[in-house]
Structures are given as structure tokens and as C-alpha cells.
Amino acid sequence: AILAGAFVRPVRWLVLPAVALALSAATVSASGIDLDGGVGERDYRPASAAELREPYRLGMGELIVDLRQTELPPGDVEMAIDLGVGDARVIVPEDVCVATDAEIGIGEVLAFDRDSGGVDVDYEDLPSADSSTTRLLVNADIGVGALRIGQSGVDLDLDRGHFEFGPPRDDE
């Protein structure tokens, strides 16, 4: 209505809000941000691989999937994350191999000591594991934000500060 009013009627003061709305709508549309799944903070702690959701979905906010107490079977275990805007954190046990395939419109991936960031980020780290080891296959699609993957007690050093997963270890 603002857009139509700005150009159909000679109300000049509506042009600036109309252009601002059009640019922001075009940016959201072009970046492919999906805001389905609600807004807020979601904290998941599944007890077994059967309780893993497919996918973990959030429109805007913070999504935490804590797998430290999850009974994961040997072999490949798939997990998908679909986040529109925000921060997704996956906390894994120390004995789990993690393979990551992530697409991020604007933001970063920080997986253990590897990171990648910027605009239109395609991050792929797919290590192999023997059949007796659990390999978590994280497939993430994030519009604007970050994917962080780490183990309990592991400090992740970020440019913006210091982020820590879980409680500190006794040897620290």
C-alpha cells in the first residue's frame, strides 16, 4: 500500500519508506532466508538417534542440539539443520566423527578448528570413518548466521570473543 501510494498519488514523503521496504524485501527474497519454524531459542537434547528430529528447523533465533548424552550407533547418523536467521550450535561427544555439509547465505561455519565465513558460503568437510565409529553427518542450510560445531569442554576462539561449549574441564 505504501509502495502504491508513493507512486500513484503525489505524496512524496512516502517514496523513502517505500524504497526502504522494497530493498529489504528484495534482500530477504534474494538471500533465500526461510523464516518457517518460529522465533526464539530452541534447545534439544535427544536421548537416542531415533529421537533426532528431521530437520531441526527455526526461523529466527538460537538453535542448540546437544548430543553429549545421546546414544549414537556406529556408522552414519544424519542430522539436518534449517535456520533462517541466527546461531546454530551442535555439541557432540568426543568419540564421534563429524562430517559437515553447510550452505550459509551470509555468515560463518566454525567446526572444531576449521572455519569459513562470508557471503554465499558453501562449506564441506566430509572425513571418512571406519564402520565401528559413529559419523555424524550434519547437513545445514542457514540464511544469515552461524553454524558452530564442537565438543564438550572444547573452547572455540572466535574473532569476536571467546565461546565455550559446556562446562570447563577439570584439567583447565
mmCIF file of C-alpha atoms in Angstrom:
data_model
loop_
_atom_site.group_PDB
_atom_site.id
_atom_site.type_symbol
_atom_site.label_atom_id
_atom_site.label_comp_id
_atom_site.label_asym_id
_atom_site.label_seq_id
_atom_site.Cartn_x
_atom_site.Cartn_y
_atom_site.Cartn_z
ATOM 1 C CA ALA A 1 0.000 0.000 0.000
ATOM 2 C CA ILE A 2 2.872 2.346 0.808
ATOM 3 C CA LEU A 3 4.580 1.477 -2.459
ATOM 4 C CA ALA A 4 1.423 2.049 -4.496
ATOM 5 C CA GLY A 5 0.596 5.256 -2.640
ATOM 6 C CA ALA A 6 4.080 6.640 -3.122
ATOM 7 C CA PHE A 7 3.973 6.403 -6.883
ATOM 8 C CA VAL A 8 0.251 6.635 -7.760
ATOM 9 C CA ARG A 9 -0.544 9.682 -5.668
ATOM 10 C CA PRO A 10 1.841 12.622 -5.494
ATOM 11 C CA VAL A 11 2.677 12.030 -1.823
ATOM 12 C CA ARG A 12 6.456 12.478 -1.963
ATOM 13 C CA TRP A 13 7.160 11.637 1.691
ATOM 14 C CA LEU A 14 6.036 8.021 1.064
ATOM 15 C CA VAL A 15 8.790 7.391 -1.509
ATOM 16 C CA LEU A 16 11.587 6.884 1.032
ATOM 17 C CA PRO A 17 9.691 4.319 3.201
ATOM 18 C CA ALA A 18 8.517 2.539 0.035
ATOM 19 C CA VAL A 19 12.066 2.215 -1.283
ATOM 20 C CA ALA A 20 13.353 1.023 2.119
ATOM 21 C CA LEU A 21 10.659 -1.656 2.331
ATOM 22 C CA ALA A 22 11.245 -2.762 -1.258
ATOM 23 C CA LEU A 23 15.022 -3.067 -0.762
ATOM 24 C CA SER A 24 14.700 -5.050 2.469
ATOM 25 C CA ALA A 25 12.082 -7.374 0.947
ATOM 26 C CA ALA A 26 14.281 -7.906 -2.114
ATOM 27 C CA THR A 27 17.303 -8.691 0.089
ATOM 28 C CA VAL A 28 15.408 -11.289 2.125
ATOM 29 C CA SER A 29 13.953 -12.813 -1.019
ATOM 30 C CA ALA A 30 17.307 -12.932 -2.848
ATOM 31 C CA SER A 31 19.197 -14.465 0.065
ATOM 32 C CA GLY A 32 16.699 -17.308 0.360
ATOM 33 C CA ILE A 33 16.034 -16.759 4.058
ATOM 34 C CA ASP A 34 13.353 -19.155 5.259
ATOM 35 C CA LEU A 35 11.619 -17.946 8.422
ATOM 36 C CA ASP A 36 9.474 -21.077 8.876
ATOM 37 C CA GLY A 37 9.825 -22.762 12.245
ATOM 38 C CA GLY A 38 9.151 -19.918 14.648
ATOM 39 C CA VAL A 39 11.256 -17.439 16.551
ATOM 40 C CA GLY A 40 13.222 -17.806 19.776
ATOM 41 C CA GLU A 41 15.632 -20.190 21.410
ATOM 42 C CA ARG A 42 15.391 -23.963 20.906
ATOM 43 C CA ASP A 43 17.478 -26.378 22.963
ATOM 44 C CA TYR A 44 17.330 -30.073 22.007
ATOM 45 C CA ARG A 45 18.918 -32.957 23.925
ATOM 46 C CA PRO A 46 17.812 -36.214 22.278
ATOM 47 C CA ALA A 47 18.435 -39.429 24.235
ATOM 48 C CA SER A 48 18.941 -41.655 21.174
ATOM 49 C CA ALA A 49 19.461 -41.471 17.420
ATOM 50 C CA ALA A 50 15.773 -42.352 16.967
ATOM 51 C CA GLU A 51 14.850 -39.078 18.732
ATOM 52 C CA LEU A 52 16.833 -36.907 16.293
ATOM 53 C CA ARG A 53 14.437 -34.559 14.506
ATOM 54 C CA GLU A 54 14.449 -34.291 10.750
ATOM 55 C CA PRO A 55 15.214 -31.453 10.251
ATOM 56 C CA TYR A 56 15.863 -29.172 13.200
ATOM 57 C CA ARG A 57 14.071 -26.052 11.972
ATOM 58 C CA LEU A 58 13.958 -22.490 13.305
ATOM 59 C CA GLY A 59 13.006 -19.263 11.554
ATOM 60 C CA MET A 60 14.957 -16.836 13.705
ATOM 61 C CA GLY A 61 16.939 -17.259 16.912
ATOM 62 C CA GLU A 62 19.320 -19.683 18.570
ATOM 63 C CA LEU A 63 19.193 -23.425 17.921
ATOM 64 C CA ILE A 64 21.211 -25.756 20.148
ATOM 65 C CA VAL A 65 21.451 -29.508 19.594
ATOM 66 C CA ASP A 66 23.352 -31.153 22.456
ATOM 67 C CA LEU A 67 24.317 -34.749 21.625
ATOM 68 C CA ARG A 68 26.688 -35.359 24.545
ATOM 69 C CA GLN A 69 24.240 -37.700 26.286
ATOM 70 C CA THR A 70 22.761 -39.185 23.083
ATOM 71 C CA GLU A 71 23.258 -42.882 22.367
ATOM 72 C CA LEU A 72 24.513 -42.854 18.789
ATOM 73 C CA PRO A 73 25.050 -46.144 16.922
ATOM 74 C CA PRO A 74 28.201 -46.937 14.925
ATOM 75 C CA GLY A 75 28.052 -45.888 11.285
ATOM 76 C CA ASP A 76 26.498 -42.836 9.655
ATOM 77 C CA VAL A 77 23.872 -40.824 11.558
ATOM 78 C CA GLU A 78 22.243 -37.988 9.622
ATOM 79 C CA MET A 79 21.138 -34.683 11.106
ATOM 80 C CA ALA A 80 19.730 -31.683 9.210
ATOM 81 C CA ILE A 81 19.503 -28.072 10.363
ATOM 82 C CA ASP A 82 17.350 -25.444 8.648
ATOM 83 C CA LEU A 83 17.767 -21.975 10.161
ATOM 84 C CA GLY A 84 16.586 -18.697 8.657
ATOM 85 C CA VAL A 85 18.459 -16.157 10.789
ATOM 86 C CA GLY A 86 20.534 -16.861 13.886
ATOM 87 C CA ASP A 87 23.016 -19.180 15.500
ATOM 88 C CA ALA A 88 23.022 -22.995 15.307
ATOM 89 C CA ARG A 89 25.230 -24.929 17.734
ATOM 90 C CA VAL A 90 25.847 -28.661 17.650
ATOM 91 C CA ILE A 91 27.623 -30.171 20.652
ATOM 92 C CA VAL A 92 28.983 -33.671 20.049
ATOM 93 C CA PRO A 93 30.644 -36.338 22.213
ATOM 94 C CA GLU A 94 34.412 -36.731 21.898
ATOM 95 C CA ASP A 95 34.203 -40.186 20.269
ATOM 96 C CA VAL A 96 32.064 -39.029 17.305
ATOM 97 C CA CYS A 97 33.435 -38.172 13.858
ATOM 98 C CA VAL A 98 31.617 -35.191 12.306
ATOM 99 C CA ALA A 99 31.094 -34.672 8.578
ATOM 100 C CA THR A 100 29.670 -31.263 7.660
ATOM 101 C CA ASP A 101 27.949 -30.011 4.526
ATOM 102 C CA ALA A 102 26.652 -26.464 5.051
ATOM 103 C CA GLU A 103 25.247 -23.684 2.902
ATOM 104 C CA ILE A 104 25.093 -20.245 4.502
ATOM 105 C CA GLY A 105 23.812 -17.106 2.781
ATOM 106 C CA ILE A 106 25.716 -14.668 4.993
ATOM 107 C CA GLY A 107 27.711 -15.820 7.998
ATOM 108 C CA GLU A 108 30.185 -18.440 9.098
ATOM 109 C CA VAL A 109 30.846 -22.073 9.862
ATOM 110 C CA LEU A 110 33.090 -22.890 12.796
ATOM 111 C CA ALA A 111 33.634 -26.641 13.089
ATOM 112 C CA PHE A 112 36.265 -27.536 15.672
ATOM 113 C CA ASP A 113 39.436 -25.770 14.469
ATOM 114 C CA ARG A 114 38.223 -25.144 10.906
ATOM 115 C CA ASP A 115 36.207 -22.131 9.836
ATOM 116 C CA SER A 116 34.817 -20.424 6.782
ATOM 117 C CA GLY A 117 32.796 -17.249 6.540
ATOM 118 C CA GLY A 118 31.474 -14.585 4.260
ATOM 119 C CA VAL A 119 28.681 -14.324 1.719
ATOM 120 C CA ASP A 120 27.261 -17.418 -0.006
ATOM 121 C CA VAL A 121 29.358 -19.872 1.998
ATOM 122 C CA ASP A 122 29.470 -23.496 0.810
ATOM 123 C CA TYR A 123 31.333 -25.434 3.491
ATOM 124 C CA GLU A 124 32.150 -29.103 3.038
ATOM 125 C CA ASP A 125 34.242 -31.239 5.376
ATOM 126 C CA LEU A 126 33.447 -34.911 4.861
ATOM 127 C CA PRO A 127 36.011 -37.108 6.625
ATOM 128 C CA SER A 128 35.562 -40.851 6.439
ATOM 129 C CA ALA A 129 35.307 -43.119 9.468
ATOM 130 C CA ASP A 130 35.514 -46.871 9.927
ATOM 131 C CA SER A 131 32.277 -48.790 10.412
ATOM 132 C CA SER A 132 32.773 -49.151 14.180
ATOM 133 C CA THR A 133 32.845 -45.367 14.680
ATOM 134 C CA THR A 134 29.835 -43.053 14.749
ATOM 135 C CA ARG A 135 29.978 -40.469 11.971
ATOM 136 C CA LEU A 136 27.501 -37.625 12.379
ATOM 137 C CA LEU A 137 26.516 -36.176 9.007
ATOM 138 C CA VAL A 138 25.474 -32.557 9.611
ATOM 139 C CA ASN A 139 23.634 -31.003 6.680
ATOM 140 C CA ALA A 140 22.911 -27.326 7.413
ATOM 141 C CA ASP A 141 21.079 -24.621 5.490
ATOM 142 C CA ILE A 142 21.305 -21.190 7.154
ATOM 143 C CA GLY A 143 20.162 -17.906 5.632
ATOM 144 C CA VAL A 144 22.035 -15.426 7.834
ATOM 145 C CA GLY A 145 24.032 -16.544 10.856
ATOM 146 C CA ALA A 146 26.476 -19.129 12.089
ATOM 147 C CA LEU A 147 26.888 -22.878 12.434
ATOM 148 C CA ARG A 148 29.164 -23.905 15.289
ATOM 149 C CA ILE A 149 30.162 -27.498 15.935
ATOM 150 C CA GLY A 150 32.269 -28.559 18.900
ATOM 151 C CA GLN A 151 32.765 -30.999 21.751
ATOM 152 C CA SER A 152 32.036 -30.550 25.426
ATOM 153 C CA GLY A 153 34.858 -28.780 27.214
ATOM 154 C CA VAL A 154 36.387 -27.518 23.956
ATOM 155 C CA ASP A 155 36.945 -23.789 23.731
ATOM 156 C CA LEU A 156 36.298 -22.199 20.359
ATOM 157 C CA ASP A 157 38.203 -18.982 19.803
ATOM 158 C CA LEU A 158 36.208 -16.519 17.715
ATOM 159 C CA ASP A 159 37.324 -13.166 16.345
ATOM 160 C CA ARG A 160 34.523 -11.508 18.329
ATOM 161 C CA GLY A 161 35.386 -13.085 21.642
ATOM 162 C CA HIS A 162 35.545 -16.429 23.336
ATOM 163 C CA PHE A 163 32.870 -19.104 23.017
ATOM 164 C CA GLU A 164 32.848 -22.234 25.148
ATOM 165 C CA PHE A 165 30.777 -25.388 24.750
ATOM 166 C CA GLY A 166 29.730 -26.979 28.023
ATOM 167 C CA PRO A 167 31.296 -26.746 31.449
ATOM 168 C CA PRO A 168 35.081 -26.342 31.828
ATOM 169 C CA ARG A 169 37.166 -29.486 32.157
ATOM 170 C CA ASP A 170 38.995 -30.344 35.396
ATOM 171 C CA ASP A 171 42.426 -30.023 33.742
ATOM 172 C CA GLU A 172 41.863 -26.366 32.743
#
